[in-house]
Short mmCIF file of C-alpha atoms and ligand atoms in Angstrom, two decimals:
data_model
loop_
_atom_site.label_atom_id
_atom_site.label_comp_id
_atom_site.label_asym_id
_atom_site.label_seq_id
_atom_site.Cartn_x
_atom_site.Cartn_y
_atom_site.Cartn_z
CA MET A 7 -13.59 -10.29 26.80
CA ARG A 8 -14.20 -12.39 23.68
CA LEU A 9 -12.06 -11.91 20.59
CA ALA A 10 -12.56 -13.72 17.29
CA VAL A 11 -9.54 -14.55 15.10
CA LEU A 12 -10.00 -15.07 11.40
CA GLY A 13 -8.35 -14.26 8.10
CA LEU A 14 -8.02 -14.72 4.38
CA SER A 15 -4.39 -14.06 3.64
CA HIS A 16 -3.07 -13.83 0.12
CA GLU A 17 -0.40 -11.86 -1.70
CA THR A 18 -1.74 -11.58 -5.23
CA ASN A 19 0.56 -11.15 -8.20
CA THR A 20 -1.92 -9.97 -10.81
CA PHE A 21 0.67 -10.64 -13.54
CA SER A 22 0.88 -14.34 -12.65
CA ARG A 23 -1.15 -16.78 -14.73
CA VAL A 24 -1.54 -19.23 -11.84
CA ALA A 25 -5.02 -18.47 -10.47
CA ALA A 26 -5.81 -18.83 -6.77
CA ASP A 27 -8.90 -21.02 -6.95
CA TYR A 28 -10.73 -22.58 -4.02
CA ALA A 29 -8.67 -25.79 -4.17
CA ALA A 30 -5.44 -23.79 -3.91
CA PHE A 31 -6.30 -22.54 -0.42
CA SER A 32 -5.33 -24.24 2.79
CA ILE A 33 -8.26 -23.57 5.12
CA LEU A 34 -7.79 -24.13 8.84
CA ARG A 35 -10.72 -24.08 11.23
CA GLY A 36 -10.98 -23.91 15.02
CA GLU A 37 -8.41 -26.01 16.86
CA GLU A 38 -6.54 -26.77 13.62
CA ILE A 39 -5.48 -23.13 13.69
CA VAL A 40 -4.00 -23.56 17.17
CA ARG A 41 -2.18 -26.76 16.19
CA ARG A 42 -0.62 -25.05 13.20
CA HIS A 43 0.08 -21.59 14.60
CA GLY A 44 0.19 -22.05 18.38
CA THR A 45 3.94 -22.63 18.35
CA ALA A 46 4.83 -20.59 15.25
CA THR A 47 5.62 -16.87 15.03
CA SER A 48 3.03 -15.81 12.46
CA THR A 49 0.36 -13.12 12.60
CA VAL A 50 -2.17 -15.71 13.75
CA SER A 51 0.30 -16.88 16.44
CA GLY A 52 0.51 -13.32 17.75
CA PHE A 53 -3.28 -13.00 17.88
CA LEU A 54 -3.58 -16.31 19.74
CA GLY A 55 -0.97 -15.00 22.19
CA ALA A 56 -3.44 -12.34 23.32
CA ALA A 57 -5.09 -14.99 25.51
CA ASP A 58 -1.99 -15.37 27.70
CA ARG A 59 -0.83 -11.77 27.49
CA TYR A 60 -4.14 -10.01 28.10
CA GLY A 61 -6.33 -12.70 29.61
CA ALA A 62 -8.84 -12.43 26.78
CA GLU A 63 -10.87 -15.33 25.47
CA VAL A 64 -9.43 -15.75 21.97
CA VAL A 65 -11.48 -17.90 19.63
CA PRO A 66 -9.85 -19.02 16.37
CA LEU A 67 -12.57 -19.38 13.71
CA ILE A 68 -11.05 -19.79 10.26
CA TYR A 69 -7.80 -18.99 8.50
CA ALA A 70 -7.43 -19.42 4.75
CA THR A 71 -4.17 -18.93 2.93
CA THR A 72 -2.26 -19.97 -0.14
CA GLY A 73 1.19 -19.24 -1.45
CA PRO A 74 1.54 -16.06 -3.46
CA CYS A 75 0.22 -16.51 -6.98
CA GLY A 76 -2.31 -14.95 -9.36
CA THR A 77 -5.70 -13.36 -8.75
CA ILE A 78 -8.15 -15.09 -6.39
CA THR A 79 -11.12 -16.43 -8.32
CA ARG A 80 -14.48 -14.87 -7.52
CA ASP A 81 -15.77 -18.29 -6.49
CA ALA A 82 -12.92 -18.86 -4.01
CA PHE A 83 -13.15 -15.36 -2.55
CA GLU A 84 -16.90 -15.40 -2.05
CA ARG A 85 -16.98 -18.94 -0.65
CA ILE A 86 -14.22 -18.27 1.86
CA LEU A 87 -15.57 -14.86 2.85
CA ASP A 88 -19.07 -16.30 3.26
CA GLU A 89 -17.73 -18.98 5.58
CA MET A 90 -15.75 -16.40 7.55
CA LEU A 91 -18.87 -14.29 8.07
CA ALA A 92 -21.03 -17.34 8.87
CA ARG A 93 -18.61 -18.46 11.58
CA LEU A 94 -18.39 -14.95 12.96
CA ARG A 95 -22.19 -14.72 13.07
CA ALA A 96 -22.56 -18.16 14.66
CA GLY A 97 -20.07 -17.27 17.39
CA GLY A 98 -22.49 -14.88 19.10
CA ARG A 99 -21.47 -11.51 20.48
CA TRP A 100 -17.85 -10.44 20.13
CA ASP A 101 -16.04 -7.64 21.93
CA GLY A 102 -13.41 -7.60 19.24
CA VAL A 103 -12.43 -9.17 15.93
CA LEU A 104 -8.84 -9.78 14.90
CA LEU A 105 -8.17 -10.07 11.16
CA ALA A 106 -5.06 -11.81 9.87
CA GLN A 107 -4.91 -10.44 6.33
CA HIS A 108 -1.97 -9.88 4.02
CA GLY A 109 -2.97 -6.53 2.54
CA ALA A 110 -2.13 -7.28 -1.11
CA ALA A 111 -5.01 -9.61 -1.95
CA VAL A 112 -6.83 -9.12 -5.24
CA ALA A 113 -9.89 -11.14 -6.22
CA GLU A 114 -11.89 -11.09 -9.45
CA GLY A 115 -14.27 -8.14 -9.05
CA TYR A 116 -12.54 -7.06 -5.82
CA PRO A 117 -9.28 -5.18 -6.48
CA ASP A 118 -9.13 -4.31 -2.77
CA ALA A 119 -10.00 -7.76 -1.44
CA ASP A 120 -8.62 -7.06 2.05
CA GLY A 121 -10.70 -3.88 2.24
CA GLU A 122 -13.74 -5.91 1.18
CA VAL A 123 -13.13 -8.46 3.95
CA ALA A 124 -12.70 -5.72 6.54
CA ALA A 125 -15.80 -3.84 5.34
CA ARG A 126 -17.99 -6.96 5.37
CA VAL A 127 -16.77 -7.85 8.85
CA ARG A 128 -17.48 -4.28 10.00
CA ASP A 129 -20.99 -4.46 8.49
CA LEU A 130 -21.65 -7.68 10.37
CA VAL A 131 -20.35 -6.71 13.82
CA GLY A 132 -21.48 -3.10 13.70
CA PRO A 133 -19.69 0.14 14.57
CA ASP A 134 -19.28 -0.57 18.30
CA THR A 135 -17.19 -3.71 18.02
CA ALA A 136 -13.43 -3.17 17.86
CA VAL A 137 -11.84 -4.59 14.71
CA GLY A 138 -8.07 -5.02 14.54
CA MET A 139 -6.18 -5.99 11.40
CA SER A 140 -2.50 -6.86 11.17
CA LEU A 141 -0.93 -6.86 7.71
CA ASP A 142 2.18 -7.89 5.87
CA MET A 143 4.62 -5.10 5.10
CA HIS A 144 3.89 -5.73 1.40
CA GLY A 145 0.27 -4.74 1.77
CA ASN A 146 -1.08 -2.08 -0.58
CA LEU A 147 -3.04 -0.15 2.04
CA THR A 148 -6.34 1.50 1.19
CA GLU A 149 -8.64 4.05 2.78
CA ARG A 150 -11.32 1.36 2.85
CA MET A 151 -9.19 -0.93 5.04
CA VAL A 152 -8.53 1.90 7.45
CA ALA A 153 -12.16 3.09 7.48
CA SER A 154 -13.39 -0.43 8.21
CA THR A 155 -11.04 -1.17 11.12
CA THR A 156 -10.44 0.28 14.56
CA VAL A 157 -6.70 -0.40 14.41
CA THR A 158 -4.61 -1.58 11.48
CA ASN A 159 -0.89 -2.18 11.74
CA VAL A 160 1.84 -3.60 9.53
CA TYR A 161 5.02 -5.58 10.16
CA ASN A 162 8.05 -3.41 10.84
CA THR A 163 10.61 -5.77 9.36
CA ASN A 164 11.50 -7.16 5.95
CA PRO A 165 12.45 -10.02 6.06
CA HIS A 166 9.38 -10.42 8.21
CA LEU A 167 10.55 -11.49 11.66
CA ASP A 168 8.01 -9.60 13.76
CA ALA A 169 4.68 -10.90 12.42
CA ASP A 170 3.68 -12.29 15.82
CA ASP A 171 4.91 -9.22 17.74
CA ARG A 172 2.97 -6.84 15.52
CA ALA A 173 -0.18 -8.96 15.72
CA LEU A 174 0.14 -9.01 19.51
CA ASP A 175 0.53 -5.20 19.49
CA CYS A 176 -2.61 -4.94 17.37
CA ALA A 177 -4.52 -7.27 19.70
CA GLY A 178 -3.30 -5.27 22.69
CA LEU A 179 -4.72 -2.06 21.24
CA ILE A 180 -8.03 -3.81 20.59
CA VAL A 181 -8.13 -5.08 24.20
CA ARG A 182 -7.43 -1.56 25.49
CA THR A 183 -10.06 -0.12 23.16
CA VAL A 184 -12.69 -2.57 24.39
CA ALA A 185 -11.73 -1.70 27.97
CA GLY A 186 -12.24 1.99 27.17
CA ALA A 187 -8.61 2.83 27.95
CA VAL A 188 -7.82 4.18 24.47
CA HIS A 189 -9.76 5.69 21.56
CA PRO A 190 -7.80 4.98 18.38
CA VAL A 191 -8.07 7.27 15.36
CA GLN A 192 -6.21 6.32 12.22
CA ALA A 193 -4.71 8.34 9.39
CA LEU A 194 -3.37 6.94 6.14
CA GLU A 195 -1.04 8.84 3.85
CA MET A 196 -0.09 7.38 0.48
CA PRO A 197 2.83 9.16 -1.17
CA PRO A 198 2.83 8.53 -4.96
CA LEU A 199 5.82 6.26 -4.58
CA VAL A 200 6.87 2.70 -5.37
CA ILE A 201 9.92 1.27 -3.64
CA ASN A 202 11.73 -1.27 -5.77
CA ILE A 203 11.70 -4.78 -4.36
CA VAL A 204 15.50 -4.84 -4.20
CA LYS A 205 15.54 -1.84 -1.86
CA GLN A 206 13.07 -3.21 0.66
CA PHE A 207 15.45 -4.85 3.14
CA THR A 208 14.89 -3.03 6.45
CA GLY A 209 18.45 -3.76 7.61
CA GLU A 210 19.92 -1.36 5.02
CA GLU A 211 19.23 2.13 3.73
CA PRO A 212 16.92 3.57 2.62
CA MET A 213 14.49 1.47 4.69
CA LEU A 214 16.69 1.37 7.80
CA GLY A 215 16.41 5.14 8.27
CA LEU A 216 12.75 5.25 7.33
CA MET A 217 11.91 2.61 9.94
CA GLN A 218 13.83 4.67 12.52
CA ASP A 219 11.59 7.58 11.57
CA CYS A 220 8.61 5.26 12.02
CA ASP A 221 9.87 4.41 15.53
CA ARG A 222 10.13 8.14 16.30
CA VAL A 223 6.51 8.62 15.31
CA ALA A 224 5.36 5.62 17.33
CA ALA A 225 7.13 7.04 20.41
CA LEU A 226 5.29 10.40 20.29
CA PRO A 227 3.00 11.09 23.26
CA GLY A 228 -0.47 9.77 22.60
CA MET A 229 0.62 7.86 19.51
CA LEU A 230 -0.62 4.27 19.66
CA SER A 231 0.98 2.85 16.54
CA ALA A 232 2.88 3.78 13.38
CA SER A 233 3.43 1.70 10.27
CA VAL A 234 5.14 1.94 6.92
CA ALA A 235 3.81 -0.48 4.32
CA GLU A 236 6.34 -0.97 1.55
CA GLY A 237 3.56 -2.07 -0.79
CA TYR A 238 3.49 -4.76 -3.42
CA PRO A 239 4.41 -3.70 -6.97
CA TYR A 240 3.11 -6.89 -8.62
CA ALA A 241 -0.52 -6.19 -7.81
CA ASP A 242 -1.83 -3.86 -10.50
CA VAL A 243 -4.34 -1.94 -8.39
CA PRO A 244 -4.95 1.79 -7.81
CA GLU A 245 -3.46 1.71 -4.30
CA MET A 246 -0.25 -0.07 -5.33
CA GLY A 247 2.67 1.64 -3.61
CA MET A 248 3.99 2.78 -0.30
CA ALA A 249 1.72 3.91 2.54
CA CYS A 250 2.21 5.38 6.01
CA LEU A 251 -0.29 4.81 8.77
CA ALA A 252 -0.43 6.51 12.16
CA VAL A 253 -2.85 5.70 14.97
CA HIS A 254 -3.36 8.32 17.68
CA ASP A 255 -5.29 8.12 20.91
CA GLY A 256 -8.18 10.43 20.16
CA ASP A 257 -6.70 13.18 17.98
CA PRO A 258 -7.25 12.82 14.22
CA ALA A 259 -5.15 15.90 13.44
CA GLN A 260 -2.10 14.47 15.16
CA ALA A 261 -2.56 11.12 13.44
CA ARG A 262 -2.76 12.91 10.08
CA GLN A 263 0.26 15.12 10.73
CA ALA A 264 2.36 12.13 11.77
CA ALA A 265 1.35 10.03 8.76
CA ARG A 266 2.12 12.93 6.41
CA TRP A 267 5.48 13.56 8.06
CA LEU A 268 6.45 9.91 7.67
CA ALA A 269 5.33 9.91 4.03
CA GLY A 270 7.44 13.02 3.46
CA ARG A 271 10.47 11.25 4.94
CA ALA A 272 9.88 8.38 2.51
CA TRP A 273 9.52 10.82 -0.38
CA GLN A 274 12.85 12.49 0.46
CA ARG A 275 14.51 9.06 0.03
CA ARG A 276 12.77 8.24 -3.27
CA ARG A 277 15.91 8.29 -5.42
CA GLU A 278 17.43 5.60 -3.18
CA MET A 279 14.37 3.41 -3.70
CA VAL A 280 14.97 2.73 -7.40
CA GLY A 281 16.35 -0.68 -8.50
CA ASP A 282 19.98 -1.14 -9.61
CA THR A 283 20.83 -4.85 -9.85
CA PRO A 284 23.31 -6.77 -12.07
CA SER A 285 22.37 -9.06 -14.98
CA PRO A 286 22.46 -12.86 -14.46
CA GLU A 287 25.75 -13.16 -16.38
CA ASP A 288 27.47 -10.36 -14.45
CA ALA A 289 26.27 -11.71 -11.12
CA LEU A 290 27.42 -15.26 -11.94
CA ARG A 291 30.88 -14.12 -13.11
CA HIS A 292 31.24 -12.08 -9.95
CA ALA A 293 30.15 -15.00 -7.75
CA ALA A 294 32.42 -17.50 -9.49
CA ALA A 295 35.42 -15.21 -9.10
CA ALA A 296 34.79 -14.40 -5.44
CA ARG A 297 37.66 -15.48 -3.17
CA ARG A 298 35.28 -16.96 -0.63
CA GLY A 299 31.94 -18.74 -1.11
CA PRO A 300 29.19 -19.36 -1.05
CA VAL A 301 27.94 -16.31 -2.86
CA VAL A 302 24.15 -16.39 -2.60
CA LEU A 303 22.42 -15.05 -5.70
CA MET A 304 18.88 -13.86 -5.15
CA ASP A 305 16.78 -14.84 -8.15
CA VAL A 306 14.59 -11.74 -8.00
CA GLY A 307 12.56 -12.59 -11.11
CA ASP A 308 11.60 -15.95 -9.57
CA ASN A 309 10.69 -14.68 -6.12
CA VAL A 310 8.33 -17.45 -5.12
CA GLY A 311 7.14 -15.42 -2.16
CA GLY A 312 6.07 -12.76 -4.65
CA GLY A 313 4.07 -15.07 -6.90
CA SER A 314 6.68 -16.55 -9.23
CA PRO A 315 6.57 -20.21 -10.31
CA ALA A 316 9.85 -21.43 -8.71
CA ASP A 317 10.98 -22.99 -11.98
CA SER A 318 12.91 -20.13 -13.60
CA THR A 319 16.01 -21.37 -15.38
CA TYR A 320 17.70 -18.07 -16.28
CA LEU A 321 20.49 -18.49 -13.72
CA LEU A 322 20.90 -22.24 -14.29
CA ALA A 323 21.14 -21.81 -18.06
CA ALA A 324 23.63 -18.96 -17.72
CA ALA A 325 25.74 -20.96 -15.23
CA GLN A 326 25.83 -23.86 -17.67
CA ARG A 327 26.74 -21.54 -20.55
CA LEU A 328 29.51 -19.86 -18.55
CA GLY A 329 30.88 -23.19 -17.28
CA ILE A 330 30.41 -22.24 -13.64
CA ARG A 331 30.75 -25.24 -11.29
CA ARG A 332 29.97 -25.84 -7.57
CA PHE A 333 26.55 -24.31 -8.24
CA LEU A 334 23.47 -25.21 -6.18
CA GLN A 335 19.82 -24.44 -6.62
CA ALA A 336 16.34 -25.76 -5.93
CA LEU A 337 13.94 -25.94 -8.85
CA TYR A 338 10.25 -26.81 -9.13
CA ASP A 339 9.77 -29.66 -11.59
CA PRO A 340 7.41 -32.45 -10.48
CA ALA A 341 7.77 -34.33 -13.77
CA ALA A 342 11.57 -34.44 -13.47
CA VAL A 343 11.20 -35.66 -9.88
CA GLN A 344 9.01 -38.54 -11.07
CA THR A 345 11.65 -39.46 -13.66
CA CYS A 346 14.26 -39.53 -10.88
CA ILE A 347 12.05 -41.65 -8.63
CA ALA A 348 11.52 -44.12 -11.47
CA ALA A 349 15.28 -44.22 -12.12
CA GLY A 350 16.19 -44.70 -8.46
CA ILE A 351 19.08 -43.60 -6.25
CA ASP A 352 22.51 -43.58 -7.93
CA ALA A 353 20.93 -44.06 -11.34
CA PRO A 354 22.06 -41.87 -14.24
CA VAL A 355 19.36 -39.52 -15.57
CA GLU A 356 18.90 -37.20 -18.52
CA LEU A 357 16.41 -34.43 -17.79
CA ALA A 358 15.05 -31.20 -19.18
CA VAL A 359 14.49 -29.26 -15.96
CA GLY A 360 12.40 -26.20 -15.09
CA GLY A 361 10.97 -23.47 -17.32
CA LYS A 362 7.69 -25.28 -17.79
CA THR A 363 5.05 -23.12 -16.07
CA ASP A 364 4.93 -20.34 -18.65
CA ASP A 365 7.12 -18.55 -21.17
CA MET A 366 8.31 -15.82 -18.77
CA HIS A 367 10.83 -17.79 -16.69
CA GLY A 368 13.23 -19.33 -19.19
CA ARG A 369 13.19 -22.62 -21.08
CA PRO A 370 13.77 -26.14 -19.79
CA VAL A 371 17.50 -26.81 -19.41
CA ALA A 372 18.95 -30.17 -20.54
CA VAL A 373 21.12 -31.79 -17.85
CA ARG A 374 22.78 -35.15 -17.38
CA GLY A 375 23.61 -36.44 -13.96
CA ARG A 376 23.01 -38.92 -11.19
CA VAL A 377 20.28 -39.13 -8.55
CA ARG A 378 21.93 -38.65 -5.18
CA ARG A 379 18.90 -38.76 -2.94
CA LEU A 380 15.10 -38.98 -2.88
CA SER A 381 12.81 -37.54 -0.21
CA ASP A 382 9.14 -36.87 0.55
CA GLY A 383 10.08 -33.22 0.93
CA GLN A 384 8.60 -32.59 4.39
CA PHE A 385 10.78 -30.67 6.80
CA GLU A 386 10.71 -28.52 9.89
CA ASP A 387 12.78 -25.45 10.72
CA LEU A 388 13.09 -24.08 14.25
CA ARG A 389 15.37 -21.22 13.21
CA PRO A 390 13.89 -17.76 12.66
CA THR A 391 12.28 -17.70 9.22
CA HIS A 392 10.63 -14.98 7.17
CA GLY A 393 6.94 -14.90 8.15
CA GLY A 394 7.49 -17.26 11.09
CA GLY A 395 6.61 -20.59 9.49
CA ARG A 396 7.84 -23.82 11.06
CA PHE A 397 6.57 -26.72 8.96
CA PHE A 398 7.41 -26.90 5.28
CA ASN A 399 6.60 -29.22 2.43
CA GLN A 400 8.38 -29.12 -0.92
CA GLY A 401 6.68 -32.31 -2.08
CA PRO A 402 8.51 -35.33 -3.50
CA THR A 403 12.11 -34.24 -4.00
CA ALA A 404 15.15 -35.53 -5.88
CA VAL A 405 18.73 -34.35 -5.45
CA VAL A 406 20.63 -34.59 -8.72
CA ASP A 407 24.37 -33.99 -9.22
CA THR A 408 24.95 -33.03 -12.84
CA GLU A 409 27.94 -33.40 -15.15
CA ASP A 410 28.21 -29.59 -15.14
CA GLY A 411 29.25 -29.69 -11.48
CA HIS A 412 25.83 -28.45 -10.38
CA THR A 413 23.54 -29.81 -7.68
CA LEU A 414 19.83 -29.44 -8.30
CA VAL A 415 17.24 -29.98 -5.60
CA LEU A 416 14.23 -30.78 -7.75
CA ASN A 417 10.93 -30.53 -5.94
CA SER A 418 7.20 -30.88 -6.55
CA ARG A 419 5.73 -27.93 -4.68
CA ARG A 420 6.51 -24.29 -5.40
CA LEU A 421 8.56 -23.17 -2.42
CA GLY A 422 10.78 -20.13 -1.89
CA SER A 423 14.13 -20.25 -0.11
CA MET A 424 13.06 -19.00 3.31
CA SER A 425 14.36 -22.12 5.08
CA ILE A 426 17.86 -23.58 4.69
CA GLU A 427 16.41 -26.86 5.96
CA GLN A 428 15.12 -27.22 2.42
CA MET A 429 18.73 -28.19 1.68
CA TYR A 430 19.91 -29.81 4.93
CA SER A 431 16.83 -32.05 5.12
CA VAL A 432 17.88 -33.73 1.85
CA GLY A 433 21.54 -34.01 2.81
CA VAL A 434 22.76 -30.97 0.85
CA GLU A 435 25.13 -28.51 2.54
CA PRO A 436 25.01 -25.12 0.80
CA GLU A 437 28.26 -24.19 2.61
CA ARG A 438 30.14 -26.52 0.25
CA TYR A 439 29.18 -24.62 -2.91
CA GLN A 440 30.63 -21.52 -4.53
CA VAL A 441 27.33 -20.25 -5.96
CA VAL A 442 23.94 -20.82 -4.33
CA VAL A 443 20.72 -19.57 -5.91
CA ALA A 444 17.97 -18.46 -3.52
CA LYS A 445 14.56 -17.82 -4.96
CA GLY A 446 13.46 -14.59 -3.33
CA VAL A 447 14.62 -11.06 -2.62
CA VAL A 448 14.59 -10.49 1.12
CA SER A 449 12.83 -13.57 2.51
CA PRO A 450 15.88 -15.88 2.13
CA ARG A 451 18.10 -13.60 4.23
CA PRO A 452 17.41 -15.14 7.67
CA ALA A 453 18.12 -18.59 6.20
CA TYR A 454 21.19 -17.78 4.11
CA GLU A 455 22.91 -14.80 5.76
CA PRO A 456 24.51 -17.08 8.40
CA ILE A 457 26.39 -19.04 5.72
CA ALA A 458 26.73 -16.56 2.85
CA ALA A 459 30.09 -14.93 2.13
CA GLU A 460 28.07 -12.40 0.14
CA ILE A 461 24.50 -11.87 -1.03
CA VAL A 462 23.88 -10.46 -4.51
CA LEU A 463 20.45 -9.47 -5.84
CA VAL A 464 20.17 -10.37 -9.51
CA ASN A 465 18.00 -8.73 -12.15
CA THR A 466 16.49 -11.91 -13.59
CA PRO A 467 13.39 -11.65 -15.79
CA GLY A 468 10.03 -12.95 -14.54
CA VAL A 469 6.75 -11.95 -12.96
CA THR A 470 8.60 -10.62 -9.90
CA THR A 471 11.45 -8.93 -11.73
CA SER A 472 12.88 -5.80 -10.18
CA ASP A 473 12.63 -4.18 -13.62
CA LEU A 474 9.11 -2.77 -13.36
CA SER A 475 9.14 -1.61 -17.00
CA PHE A 476 8.57 -5.33 -17.75
CA PHE A 477 4.92 -4.97 -16.73
CA ASP A 478 1.94 -3.52 -18.52
CA TYR A 479 0.13 -1.70 -15.69
CA ARG A 480 -3.50 -0.84 -16.38
CA ASN A 481 -4.82 0.16 -12.96
CA ARG A 482 -2.03 1.85 -11.01
CA ARG A 483 -2.22 5.52 -10.04
CA VAL A 484 -0.75 8.10 -12.40
CA PRO A 485 1.54 9.84 -11.69
CA LEU A 486 3.59 7.47 -9.58
CA TYR A 487 7.31 7.67 -8.92
CA PRO A 488 9.56 6.29 -10.44
CA PHE A 489 7.36 5.55 -13.47
CA GLU A 490 6.72 9.27 -13.84
CA LYS A 491 9.99 10.89 -12.84
CA ASP A 492 8.50 14.35 -12.34
CA THR A 493 5.66 13.20 -10.07
CA PRO A 494 4.74 16.10 -7.76
CA TYR A 495 4.35 15.56 -4.02
CA PRO A 496 2.98 16.82 -1.79
CA ALA A 497 0.08 18.28 -3.70
CA GLY A 498 -0.06 21.97 -2.88
CA ASP A 499 2.41 23.93 -0.78
CA GLU A 500 2.41 21.95 2.41
CA ASN A 501 5.59 19.96 2.93
CA PRO A 502 5.10 17.25 5.54
CA GLY A 503 8.80 16.42 5.41
CA ALA A 504 9.88 19.90 6.45
CA SER A 505 9.64 19.43 10.18
CA PRO A 506 9.24 16.47 12.52
CA PRO A 507 6.00 16.16 14.44
CA ASN A 508 5.96 18.16 17.63
CA PRO A 509 7.45 15.79 20.22
CA ARG A 510 5.24 17.27 22.92
CA GLY A 511 2.25 16.25 20.84
CA ARG A 512 0.84 19.81 20.68
CA ARG A 513 -0.22 21.48 17.50
ZN1 ZN B 621 5.67 -9.64 2.64
#
C-alpha cells in the first residue's frame, strides 16, 4: 500500500500586513521531511508513523509551511501547489494521499486555500483514491474540504499536543479504507458561532465539556471519527467560525445527526465563548501585587502563532509607566539586536525597542540598560510543545537588563512563546521574575504552566486581539454570534441539541 504525504500549511491572518510570499515559505522535500519531522510530534510526524504502525509504504513528497502571517500571495500559492501536484503525478499510482494542511489558509484569489489544495489533489488522483487530511483545530472548515477528501479530522487539543496522534488516526482510517474495511462518509455542521480566542483552551470550560461531547460522538457504534474545529477568527472568510465534523462508516444520516448534535452542544455554550479579559494596566497591577510569581501575562494582541508581529510594546510600555520591576519579555527587534552586537557584552546601550512593524502594536519604547548576553538564537526543546516542534530559531539574540528592572530578550525572528527554552537557552530563568510576558493565548501553556504561579490572558490591542470589534470584517457570514446577538440557530424547528445521538446507532 503506497501513501503519499504532502502539505501546504499556513494559518492566514487576513488582517496582517505581512504577506506570505514564496520566499517566506520553508519548503521541505523528500528525505528532508523525514529529517525534520521523523522525531517530532507534528501532523507530518504522525503521517510518517503510518509506515511503522500499519506497514504502509509512506512516501514524503513536499511540505511547505511558514509562520502565521498575512495572505499567501497568488504567486506563492500557485507555485507551491503546482509543485505538490507535479510530485504527486510523478510518483505514479497511489493508494492513498495524506494532506498535512492547517485549515485556515487564505491565498489571493483563493479564500478557501485548503479546500483548493484538496480539490486539486482529488482531481488529480481521481475518485477512487483515498484522500486523508488532518487539520489544526483553528481551521475554518468548508464543505469543499470535506467533499474533496475521504476523511478529514482535526486536533482535539488546544494547546495542540495531539497533532501526531490525530494524523496517525487519519492515516489509519485511510489504510482501512484502502483495504475495504471501512467506508467513510463525512458530515460537516457549521453553527453560526465564533468562539473567542481566550476561551479556546481545551483544559477549561466551555471547551472541556464540548470535547467530552466530541468523545461521546466518536465512541458511538459505527462512528469512525469526530472533530470540533474551533476556527480562526482572524481570517476574514465566509466559513470563519466553529465547525463540527463527524465521519461514519457507511451511513450519511448518522454522520449528519452526530455533527448536528455536536454543533447544538456548542451552541448551548455560546454565552461562555465570549471574551472577557482585563486591560494591560489592570493585568500588570494584578501581577505585580500577586504574593507569588511569576505571573505569566498572555499578550493576546501579539499572538505570534496567530499572525502578530512579535514586537508589540503595549505591555512593556505600561510596565515602564507603572514602575513594575522584575519584568521579563521577548521582543522582535533585529535592528536593536544589531546595536547590541556592535556594543558587545556588558556594554551599556540606549535603545528604542519594538513597535516597528506597523502602527497596530504600540510604539518603540526607549530603554537604557546593559547587554548581558548574545546568542545565535538556535535552540532545541524536547519537552512537549504546542504543535510538536523540536528545533527553534529566534535568530541573532541579545539579552538586555534595563534600568527599569526589566529583562528583554531581543530577537531577530518572529517567534511565539511556545518553548521556554527560548529563555533558558540564553541564560534567562523566567522563574526569577515576578511578571513574564508570553506572546500567545494558549500555545505558551505547555511551556509556562510548569513555572507559572498564575496565567492571565490580557486584552492587548493588535491583529490578534480578543476584542473582535477591532476588525472590519468584509467576508464573514451574517448573522454570526456574537457579532449578531440574536443570531437564530438552528434554522427551522429542528433542535440538534435536544437529545444525544442514539447510542445504539439506530435511527
Ligand atoms: Zn492552531
